PDB file of C-alpha atoms in Angstrom:
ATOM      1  CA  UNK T   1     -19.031  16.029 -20.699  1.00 32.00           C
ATOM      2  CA  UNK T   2     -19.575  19.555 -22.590  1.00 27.00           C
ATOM      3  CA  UNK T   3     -18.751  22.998 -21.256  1.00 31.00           C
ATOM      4  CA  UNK T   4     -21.171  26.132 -20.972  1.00 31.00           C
ATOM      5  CA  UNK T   5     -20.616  26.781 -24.564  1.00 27.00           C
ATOM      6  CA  UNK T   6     -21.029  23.148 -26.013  1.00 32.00           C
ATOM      7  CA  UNK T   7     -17.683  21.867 -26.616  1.00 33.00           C
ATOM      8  CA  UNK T   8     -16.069  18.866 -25.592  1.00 36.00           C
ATOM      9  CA  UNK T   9     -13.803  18.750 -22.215  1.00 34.00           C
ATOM     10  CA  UNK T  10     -13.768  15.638 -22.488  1.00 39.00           C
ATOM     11  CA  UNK T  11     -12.147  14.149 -19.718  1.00 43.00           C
ATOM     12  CA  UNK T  12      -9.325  16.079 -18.785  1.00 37.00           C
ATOM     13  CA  UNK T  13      -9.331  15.982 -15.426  1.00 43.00           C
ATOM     14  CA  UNK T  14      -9.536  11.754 -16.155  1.00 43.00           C
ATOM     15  CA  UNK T  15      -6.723  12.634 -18.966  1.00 41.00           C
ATOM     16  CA  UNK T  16      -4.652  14.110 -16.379  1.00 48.00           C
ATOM     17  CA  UNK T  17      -4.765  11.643 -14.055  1.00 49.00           C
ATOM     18  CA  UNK T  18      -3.993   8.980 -16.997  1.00 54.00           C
ATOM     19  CA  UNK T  19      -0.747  11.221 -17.490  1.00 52.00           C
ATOM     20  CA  UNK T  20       0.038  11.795 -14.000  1.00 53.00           C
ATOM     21  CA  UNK T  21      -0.098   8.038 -13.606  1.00 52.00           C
ATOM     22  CA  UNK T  22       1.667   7.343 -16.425  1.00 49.00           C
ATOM     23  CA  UNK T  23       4.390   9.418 -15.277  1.00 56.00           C
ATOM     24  CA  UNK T  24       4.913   7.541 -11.590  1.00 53.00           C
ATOM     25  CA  UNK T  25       5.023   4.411 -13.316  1.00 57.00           C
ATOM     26  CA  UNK T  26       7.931   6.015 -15.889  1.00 49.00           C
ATOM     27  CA  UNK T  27      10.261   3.811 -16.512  1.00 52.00           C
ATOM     28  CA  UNK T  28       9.318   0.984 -14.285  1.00 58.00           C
ATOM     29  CA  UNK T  29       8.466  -2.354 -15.219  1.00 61.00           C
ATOM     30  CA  UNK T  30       5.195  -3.484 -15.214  1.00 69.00           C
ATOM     31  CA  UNK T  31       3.318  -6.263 -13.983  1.00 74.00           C
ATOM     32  CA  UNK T  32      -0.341  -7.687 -13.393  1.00 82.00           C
ATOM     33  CA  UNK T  33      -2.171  -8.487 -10.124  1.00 81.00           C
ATOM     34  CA  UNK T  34      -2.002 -12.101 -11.629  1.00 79.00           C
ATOM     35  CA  UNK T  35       1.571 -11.779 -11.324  1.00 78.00           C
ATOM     36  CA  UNK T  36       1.891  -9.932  -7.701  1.00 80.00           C
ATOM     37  CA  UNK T  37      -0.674 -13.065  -6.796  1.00 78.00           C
ATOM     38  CA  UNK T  38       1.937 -15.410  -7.888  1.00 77.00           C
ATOM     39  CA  UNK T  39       4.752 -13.847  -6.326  1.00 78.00           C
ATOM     40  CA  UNK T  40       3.180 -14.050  -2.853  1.00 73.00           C
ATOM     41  CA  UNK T  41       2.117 -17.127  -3.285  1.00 75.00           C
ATOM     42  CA  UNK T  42       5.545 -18.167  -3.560  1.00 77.00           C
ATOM     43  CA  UNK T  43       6.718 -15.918  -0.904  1.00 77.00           C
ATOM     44  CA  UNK T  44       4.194 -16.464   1.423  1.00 71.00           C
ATOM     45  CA  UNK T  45       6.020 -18.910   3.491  1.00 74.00           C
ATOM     46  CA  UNK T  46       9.358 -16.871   3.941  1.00 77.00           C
ATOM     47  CA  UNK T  47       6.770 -13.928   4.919  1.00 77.00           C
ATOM     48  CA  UNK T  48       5.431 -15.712   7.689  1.00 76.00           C
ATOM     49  CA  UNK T  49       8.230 -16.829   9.152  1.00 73.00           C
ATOM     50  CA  UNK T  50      10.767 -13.532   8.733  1.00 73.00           C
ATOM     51  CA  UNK T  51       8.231 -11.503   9.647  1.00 76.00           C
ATOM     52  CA  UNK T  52       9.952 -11.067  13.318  1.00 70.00           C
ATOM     53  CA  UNK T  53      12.095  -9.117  11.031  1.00 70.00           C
ATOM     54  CA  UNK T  54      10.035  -6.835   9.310  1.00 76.00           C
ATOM     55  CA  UNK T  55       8.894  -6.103  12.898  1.00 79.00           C
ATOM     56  CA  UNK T  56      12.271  -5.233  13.952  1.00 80.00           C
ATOM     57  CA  UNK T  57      13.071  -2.779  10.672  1.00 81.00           C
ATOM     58  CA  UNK T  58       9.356  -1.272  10.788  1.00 87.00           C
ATOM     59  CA  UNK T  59       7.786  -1.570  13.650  1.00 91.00           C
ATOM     60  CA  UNK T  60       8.607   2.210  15.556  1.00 94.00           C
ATOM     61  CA  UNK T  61       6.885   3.437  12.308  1.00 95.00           C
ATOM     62  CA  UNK T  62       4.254   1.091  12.109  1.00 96.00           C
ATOM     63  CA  UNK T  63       3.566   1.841  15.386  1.00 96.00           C
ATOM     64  CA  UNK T  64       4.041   5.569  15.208  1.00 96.00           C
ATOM     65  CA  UNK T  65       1.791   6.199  12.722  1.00 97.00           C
ATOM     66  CA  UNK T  66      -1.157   3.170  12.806  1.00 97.00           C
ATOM     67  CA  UNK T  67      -1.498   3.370  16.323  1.00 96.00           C
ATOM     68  CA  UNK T  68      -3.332   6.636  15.962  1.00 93.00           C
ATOM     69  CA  UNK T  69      -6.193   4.572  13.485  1.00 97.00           C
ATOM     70  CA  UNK T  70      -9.381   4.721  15.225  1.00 97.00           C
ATOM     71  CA  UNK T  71     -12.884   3.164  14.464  1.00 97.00           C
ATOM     72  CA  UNK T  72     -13.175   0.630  11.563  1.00 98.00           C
ATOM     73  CA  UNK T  73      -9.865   0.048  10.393  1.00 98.00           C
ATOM     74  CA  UNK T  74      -9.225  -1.421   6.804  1.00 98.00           C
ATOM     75  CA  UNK T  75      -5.733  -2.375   6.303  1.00 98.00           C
ATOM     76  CA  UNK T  76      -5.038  -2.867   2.198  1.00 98.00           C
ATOM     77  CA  UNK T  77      -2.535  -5.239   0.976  1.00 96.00           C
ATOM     78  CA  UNK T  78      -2.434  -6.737   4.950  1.00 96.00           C
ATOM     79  CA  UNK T  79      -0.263  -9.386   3.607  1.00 93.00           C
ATOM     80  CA  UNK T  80       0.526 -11.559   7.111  1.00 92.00           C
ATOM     81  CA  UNK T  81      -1.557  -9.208   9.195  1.00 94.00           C
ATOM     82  CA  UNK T  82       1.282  -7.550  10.704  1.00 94.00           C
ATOM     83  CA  UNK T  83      -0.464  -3.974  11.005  1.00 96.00           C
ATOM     84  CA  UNK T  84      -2.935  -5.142  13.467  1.00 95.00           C
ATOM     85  CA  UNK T  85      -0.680  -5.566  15.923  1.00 92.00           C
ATOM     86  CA  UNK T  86      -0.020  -1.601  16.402  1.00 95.00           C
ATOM     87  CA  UNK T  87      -3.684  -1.015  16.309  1.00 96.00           C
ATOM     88  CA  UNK T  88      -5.461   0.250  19.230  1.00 94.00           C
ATOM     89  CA  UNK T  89      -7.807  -2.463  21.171  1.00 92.00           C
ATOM     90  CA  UNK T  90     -10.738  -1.042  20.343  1.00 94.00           C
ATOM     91  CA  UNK T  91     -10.332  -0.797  16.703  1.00 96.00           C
ATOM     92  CA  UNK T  92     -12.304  -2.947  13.894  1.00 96.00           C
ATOM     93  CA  UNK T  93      -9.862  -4.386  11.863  1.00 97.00           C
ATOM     94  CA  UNK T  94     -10.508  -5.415   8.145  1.00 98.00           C
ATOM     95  CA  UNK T  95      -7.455  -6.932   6.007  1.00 97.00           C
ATOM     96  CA  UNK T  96      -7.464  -7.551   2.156  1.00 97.00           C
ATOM     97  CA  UNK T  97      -5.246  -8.846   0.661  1.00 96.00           C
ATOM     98  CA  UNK T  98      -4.621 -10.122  -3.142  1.00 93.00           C
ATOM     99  CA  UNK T  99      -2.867 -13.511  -1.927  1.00 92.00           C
ATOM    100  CA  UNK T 100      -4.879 -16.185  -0.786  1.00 92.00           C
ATOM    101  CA  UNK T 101      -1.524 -17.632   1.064  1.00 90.00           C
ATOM    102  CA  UNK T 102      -0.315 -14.949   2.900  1.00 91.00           C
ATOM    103  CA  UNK T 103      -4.362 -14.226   4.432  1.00 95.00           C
ATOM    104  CA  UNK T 104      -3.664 -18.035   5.495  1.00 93.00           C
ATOM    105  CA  UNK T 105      -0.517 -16.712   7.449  1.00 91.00           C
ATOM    106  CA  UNK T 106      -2.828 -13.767   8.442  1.00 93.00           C
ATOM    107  CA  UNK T 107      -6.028 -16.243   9.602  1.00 93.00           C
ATOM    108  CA  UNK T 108      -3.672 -18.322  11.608  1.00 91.00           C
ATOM    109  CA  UNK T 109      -1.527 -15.253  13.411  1.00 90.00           C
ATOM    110  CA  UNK T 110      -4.856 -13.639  14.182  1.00 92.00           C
ATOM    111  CA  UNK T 111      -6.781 -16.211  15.069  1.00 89.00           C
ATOM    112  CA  UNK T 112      -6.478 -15.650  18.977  1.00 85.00           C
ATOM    113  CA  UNK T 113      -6.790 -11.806  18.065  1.00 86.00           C
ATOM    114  CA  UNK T 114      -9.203 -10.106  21.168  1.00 86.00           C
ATOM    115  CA  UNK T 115     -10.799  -7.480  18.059  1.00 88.00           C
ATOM    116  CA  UNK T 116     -13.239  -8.154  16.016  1.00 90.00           C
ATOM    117  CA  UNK T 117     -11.443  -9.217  12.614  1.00 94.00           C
ATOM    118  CA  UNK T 118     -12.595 -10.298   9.076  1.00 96.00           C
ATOM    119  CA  UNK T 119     -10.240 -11.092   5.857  1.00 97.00           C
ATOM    120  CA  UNK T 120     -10.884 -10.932   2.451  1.00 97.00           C
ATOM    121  CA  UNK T 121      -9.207 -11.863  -0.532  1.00 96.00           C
ATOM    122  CA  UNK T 122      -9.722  -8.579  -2.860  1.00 96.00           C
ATOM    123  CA  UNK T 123      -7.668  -6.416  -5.265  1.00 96.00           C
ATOM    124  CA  UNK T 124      -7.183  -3.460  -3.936  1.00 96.00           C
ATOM    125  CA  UNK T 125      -7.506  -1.842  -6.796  1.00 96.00           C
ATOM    126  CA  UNK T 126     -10.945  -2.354  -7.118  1.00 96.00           C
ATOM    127  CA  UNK T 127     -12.642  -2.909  -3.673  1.00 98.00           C
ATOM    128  CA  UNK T 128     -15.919  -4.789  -3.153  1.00 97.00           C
ATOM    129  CA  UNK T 129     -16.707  -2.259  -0.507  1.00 98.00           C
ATOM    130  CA  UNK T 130     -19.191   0.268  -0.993  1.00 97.00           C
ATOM    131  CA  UNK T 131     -18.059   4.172  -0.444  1.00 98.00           C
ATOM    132  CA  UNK T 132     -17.587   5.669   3.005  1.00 97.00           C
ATOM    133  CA  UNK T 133     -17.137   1.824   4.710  1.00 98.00           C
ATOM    134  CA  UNK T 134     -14.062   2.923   6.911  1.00 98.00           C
ATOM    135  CA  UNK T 135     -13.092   5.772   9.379  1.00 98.00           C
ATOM    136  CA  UNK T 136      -9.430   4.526   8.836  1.00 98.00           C
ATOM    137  CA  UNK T 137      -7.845   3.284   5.696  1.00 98.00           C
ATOM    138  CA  UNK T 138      -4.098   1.909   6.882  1.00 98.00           C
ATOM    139  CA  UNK T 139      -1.516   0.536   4.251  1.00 98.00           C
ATOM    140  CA  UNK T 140       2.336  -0.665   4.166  1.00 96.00           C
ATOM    141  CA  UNK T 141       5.266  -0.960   2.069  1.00 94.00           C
ATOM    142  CA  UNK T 142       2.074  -1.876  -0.745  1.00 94.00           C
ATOM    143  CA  UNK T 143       2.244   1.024  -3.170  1.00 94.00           C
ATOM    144  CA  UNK T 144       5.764  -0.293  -4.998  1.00 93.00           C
ATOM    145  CA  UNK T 145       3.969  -3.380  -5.624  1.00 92.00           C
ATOM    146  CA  UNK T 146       0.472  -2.108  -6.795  1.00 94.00           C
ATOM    147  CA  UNK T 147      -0.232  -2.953 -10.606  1.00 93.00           C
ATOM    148  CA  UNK T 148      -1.874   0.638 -10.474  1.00 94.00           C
ATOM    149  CA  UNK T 149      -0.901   2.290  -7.222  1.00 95.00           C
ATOM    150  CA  UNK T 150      -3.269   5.535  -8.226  1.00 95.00           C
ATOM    151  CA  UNK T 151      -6.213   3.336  -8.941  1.00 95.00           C
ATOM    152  CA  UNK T 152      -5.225   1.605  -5.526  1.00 97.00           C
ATOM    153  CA  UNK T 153      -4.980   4.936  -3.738  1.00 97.00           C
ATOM    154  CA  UNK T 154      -8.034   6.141  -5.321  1.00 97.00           C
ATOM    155  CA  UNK T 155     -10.009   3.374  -4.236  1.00 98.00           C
ATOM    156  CA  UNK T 156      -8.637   3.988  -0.478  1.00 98.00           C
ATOM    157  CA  UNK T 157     -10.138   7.029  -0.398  1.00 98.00           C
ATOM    158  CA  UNK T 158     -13.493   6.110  -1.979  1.00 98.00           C
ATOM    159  CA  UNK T 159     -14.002   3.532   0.856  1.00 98.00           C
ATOM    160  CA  UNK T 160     -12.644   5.855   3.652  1.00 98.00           C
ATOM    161  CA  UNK T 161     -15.239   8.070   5.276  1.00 98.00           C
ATOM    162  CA  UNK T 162     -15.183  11.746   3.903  1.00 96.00           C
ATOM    163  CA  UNK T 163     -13.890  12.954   7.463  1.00 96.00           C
ATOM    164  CA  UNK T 164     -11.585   9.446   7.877  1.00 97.00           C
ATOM    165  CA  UNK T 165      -8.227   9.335   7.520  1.00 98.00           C
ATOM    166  CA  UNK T 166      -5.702   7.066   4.922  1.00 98.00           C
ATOM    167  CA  UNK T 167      -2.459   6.339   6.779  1.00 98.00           C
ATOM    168  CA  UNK T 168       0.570   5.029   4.509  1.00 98.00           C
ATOM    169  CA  UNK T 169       3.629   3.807   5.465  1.00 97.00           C
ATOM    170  CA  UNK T 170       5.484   3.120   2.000  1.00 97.00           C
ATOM    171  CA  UNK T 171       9.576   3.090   1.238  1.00 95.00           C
ATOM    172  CA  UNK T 172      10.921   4.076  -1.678  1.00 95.00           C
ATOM    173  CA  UNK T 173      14.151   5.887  -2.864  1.00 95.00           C
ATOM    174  CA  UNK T 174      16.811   6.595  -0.322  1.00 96.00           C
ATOM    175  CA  UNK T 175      17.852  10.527  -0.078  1.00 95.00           C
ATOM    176  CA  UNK T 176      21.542   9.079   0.316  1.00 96.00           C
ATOM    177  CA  UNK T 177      23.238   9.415  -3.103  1.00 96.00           C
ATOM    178  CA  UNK T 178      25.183   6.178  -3.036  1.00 97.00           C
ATOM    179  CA  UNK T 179      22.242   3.653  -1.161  1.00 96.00           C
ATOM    180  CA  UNK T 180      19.867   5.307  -3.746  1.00 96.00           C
ATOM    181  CA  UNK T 181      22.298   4.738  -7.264  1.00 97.00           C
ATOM    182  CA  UNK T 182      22.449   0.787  -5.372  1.00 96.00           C
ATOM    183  CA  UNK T 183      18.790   1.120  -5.489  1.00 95.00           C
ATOM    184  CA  UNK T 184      18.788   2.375  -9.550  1.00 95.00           C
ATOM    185  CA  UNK T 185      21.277  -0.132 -10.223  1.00 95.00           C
ATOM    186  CA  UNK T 186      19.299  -3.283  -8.702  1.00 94.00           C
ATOM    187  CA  UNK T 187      15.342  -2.206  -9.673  1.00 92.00           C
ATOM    188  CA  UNK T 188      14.892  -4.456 -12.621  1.00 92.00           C
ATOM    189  CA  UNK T 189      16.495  -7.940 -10.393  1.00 93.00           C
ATOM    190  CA  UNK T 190      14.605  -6.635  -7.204  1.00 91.00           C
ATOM    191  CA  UNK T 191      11.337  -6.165  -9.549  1.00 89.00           C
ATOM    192  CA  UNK T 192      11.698  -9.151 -11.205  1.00 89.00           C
ATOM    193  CA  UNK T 193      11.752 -11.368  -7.830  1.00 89.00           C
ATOM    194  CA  UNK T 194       9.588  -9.343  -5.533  1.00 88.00           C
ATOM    195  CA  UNK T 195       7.551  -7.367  -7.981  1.00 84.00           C
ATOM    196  CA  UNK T 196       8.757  -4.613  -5.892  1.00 89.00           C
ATOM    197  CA  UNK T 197       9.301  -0.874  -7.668  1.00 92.00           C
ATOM    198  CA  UNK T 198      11.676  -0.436  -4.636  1.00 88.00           C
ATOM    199  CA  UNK T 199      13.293   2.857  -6.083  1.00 93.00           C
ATOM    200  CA  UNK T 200       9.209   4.655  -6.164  1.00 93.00           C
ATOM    201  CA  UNK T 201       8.876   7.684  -4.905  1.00 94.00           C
ATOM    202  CA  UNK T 202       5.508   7.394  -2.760  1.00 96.00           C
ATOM    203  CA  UNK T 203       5.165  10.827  -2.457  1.00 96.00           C
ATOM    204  CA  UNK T 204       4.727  11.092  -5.651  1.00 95.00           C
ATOM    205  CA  UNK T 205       3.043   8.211  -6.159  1.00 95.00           C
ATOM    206  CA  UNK T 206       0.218   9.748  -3.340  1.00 96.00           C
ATOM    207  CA  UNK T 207      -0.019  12.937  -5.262  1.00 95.00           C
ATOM    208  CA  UNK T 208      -0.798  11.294  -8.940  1.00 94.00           C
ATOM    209  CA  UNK T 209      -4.146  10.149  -6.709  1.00 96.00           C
ATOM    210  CA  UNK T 210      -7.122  11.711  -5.876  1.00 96.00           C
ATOM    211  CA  UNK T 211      -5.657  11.642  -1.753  1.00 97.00           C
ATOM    212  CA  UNK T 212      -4.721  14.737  -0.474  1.00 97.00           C
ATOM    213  CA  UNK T 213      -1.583  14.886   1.718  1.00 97.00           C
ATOM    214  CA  UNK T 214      -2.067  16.342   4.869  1.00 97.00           C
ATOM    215  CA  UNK T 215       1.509  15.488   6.836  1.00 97.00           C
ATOM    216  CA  UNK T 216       4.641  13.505   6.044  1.00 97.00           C
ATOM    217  CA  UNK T 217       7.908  12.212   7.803  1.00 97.00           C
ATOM    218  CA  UNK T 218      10.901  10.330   6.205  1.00 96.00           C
ATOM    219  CA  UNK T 219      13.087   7.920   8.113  1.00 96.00           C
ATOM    220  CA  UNK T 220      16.253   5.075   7.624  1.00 93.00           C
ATOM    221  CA  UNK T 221      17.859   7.419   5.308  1.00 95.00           C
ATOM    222  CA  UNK T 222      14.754   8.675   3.071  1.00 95.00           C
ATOM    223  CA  UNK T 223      14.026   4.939   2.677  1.00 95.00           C
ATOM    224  CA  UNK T 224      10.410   4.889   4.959  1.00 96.00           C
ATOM    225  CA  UNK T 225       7.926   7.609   4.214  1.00 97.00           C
ATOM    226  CA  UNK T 226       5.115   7.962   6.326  1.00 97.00           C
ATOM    227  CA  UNK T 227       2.564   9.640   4.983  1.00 98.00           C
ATOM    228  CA  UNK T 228      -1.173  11.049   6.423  1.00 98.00           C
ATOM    229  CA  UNK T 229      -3.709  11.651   4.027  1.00 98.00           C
ATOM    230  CA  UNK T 230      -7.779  12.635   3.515  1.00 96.00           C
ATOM    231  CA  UNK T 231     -10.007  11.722   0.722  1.00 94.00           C
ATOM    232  CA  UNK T 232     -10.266  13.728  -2.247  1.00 81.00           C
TER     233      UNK T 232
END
């Protein structure tokens, strides 16, 4: 594009958002969706069947914060379909999810489900849905494990409805000095086996996107972030 007077701006506002996303993913390992697709296919099992767990750990904050979602509900990264079970009755829910294996988990654990429910395998980065699909856009403990958790975010809000809401509930880097430097220390063998950036700061990562934060809680020692957000 070209200014009033001619000259190249050339993308800076993309240019910016390049930097900005360079600098969440500062000094993390990378990975491909190939590779988070492989990981959950491995995993996929152990998912499934600890999931009573993740229940336990998350599910005050799931609930807390999903079960204000309202109208069509698309829940990104829905691995075993876990979400939908703080959702309110009359919500439509919509899960993607990268791994065909855990959306098995997810087809069989909603299959008796009372809402109407579809599942899709889709990368989240780059959504099959056309804009303004969704009055909700939900998402958990996804954004450490997103190849590019901006272009993830930023395709959350181009499918949400301009007046919709994104709800996130990521974890990321304690506020406790000594669980945190644990954290630091184990990254790389955590990344390596979950492709997990566990040590993330989602905060930031939210703010690198086009999503605008609108409110924010921390809980379990800084670890959970829950985070409300609009479309840019």
């Amino acid at each position: 594009m070209t200014d009033a007077y001619g000259s190249d701006t050339g993308d800076i506002s993309t240019m910016t958002r390049d930097d900005e996303k360079l600098s969440v993913l500062a000094g993390q390992q990378r990975h491909t969706t190939a590779d988070v697709r492989e990981t959950y296919r491995e995993q996929a099992t152990t998912m499934a069947r600890m999931d009573w767990l993740n229940r336990a750990l998350s599910g005050r904050y799931r609930r807390a914060l999903f079960g204000d979602a309202t109208g069509r509900t698309l829940d990104v990264a829905c691995g075993v379909g876990t979400n939908a079970t703080y959702l309110a009755a009359d919500t439509e829910y919509v899960g993607i999810d990268i791994s065909d294996a855990v959306l098995t988990a997810a087809r069989q654990r909603l299959e008796d489900s009372q809402r109407e429910t579809t599942l899709y395998e889709m990368d989240a980065q780059n959504m099959a849905f056309p804009d303004d699909s969704f009055d909700t856009v939900i998402s958990s403990l996804s954004t450490c494990t997103f190849p590019d958790p901006v272009a993830a975010l930023s395709e959350m809000g181009r499918v949400c409805a301009p007046d919709g809401r994104v709800l996130l509930l990521e974890h990321g880097r304690s506020s406790v000095g000594a669980i945190a430097w644990f954290q630091d220390w184990r990254a790389d063998a955590h990344f390596e086996k979950h492709s997990c950036r566990w040590n993330q700061e989602p905060l930031d990562v939210v703010a690198a996107s086009p999503l605008t934060t609108t409110e924010s809680s921390s809980a379990l020692l800084g670890i959970i972030t829950a985070i409300e957000a609009c479309p840019e």
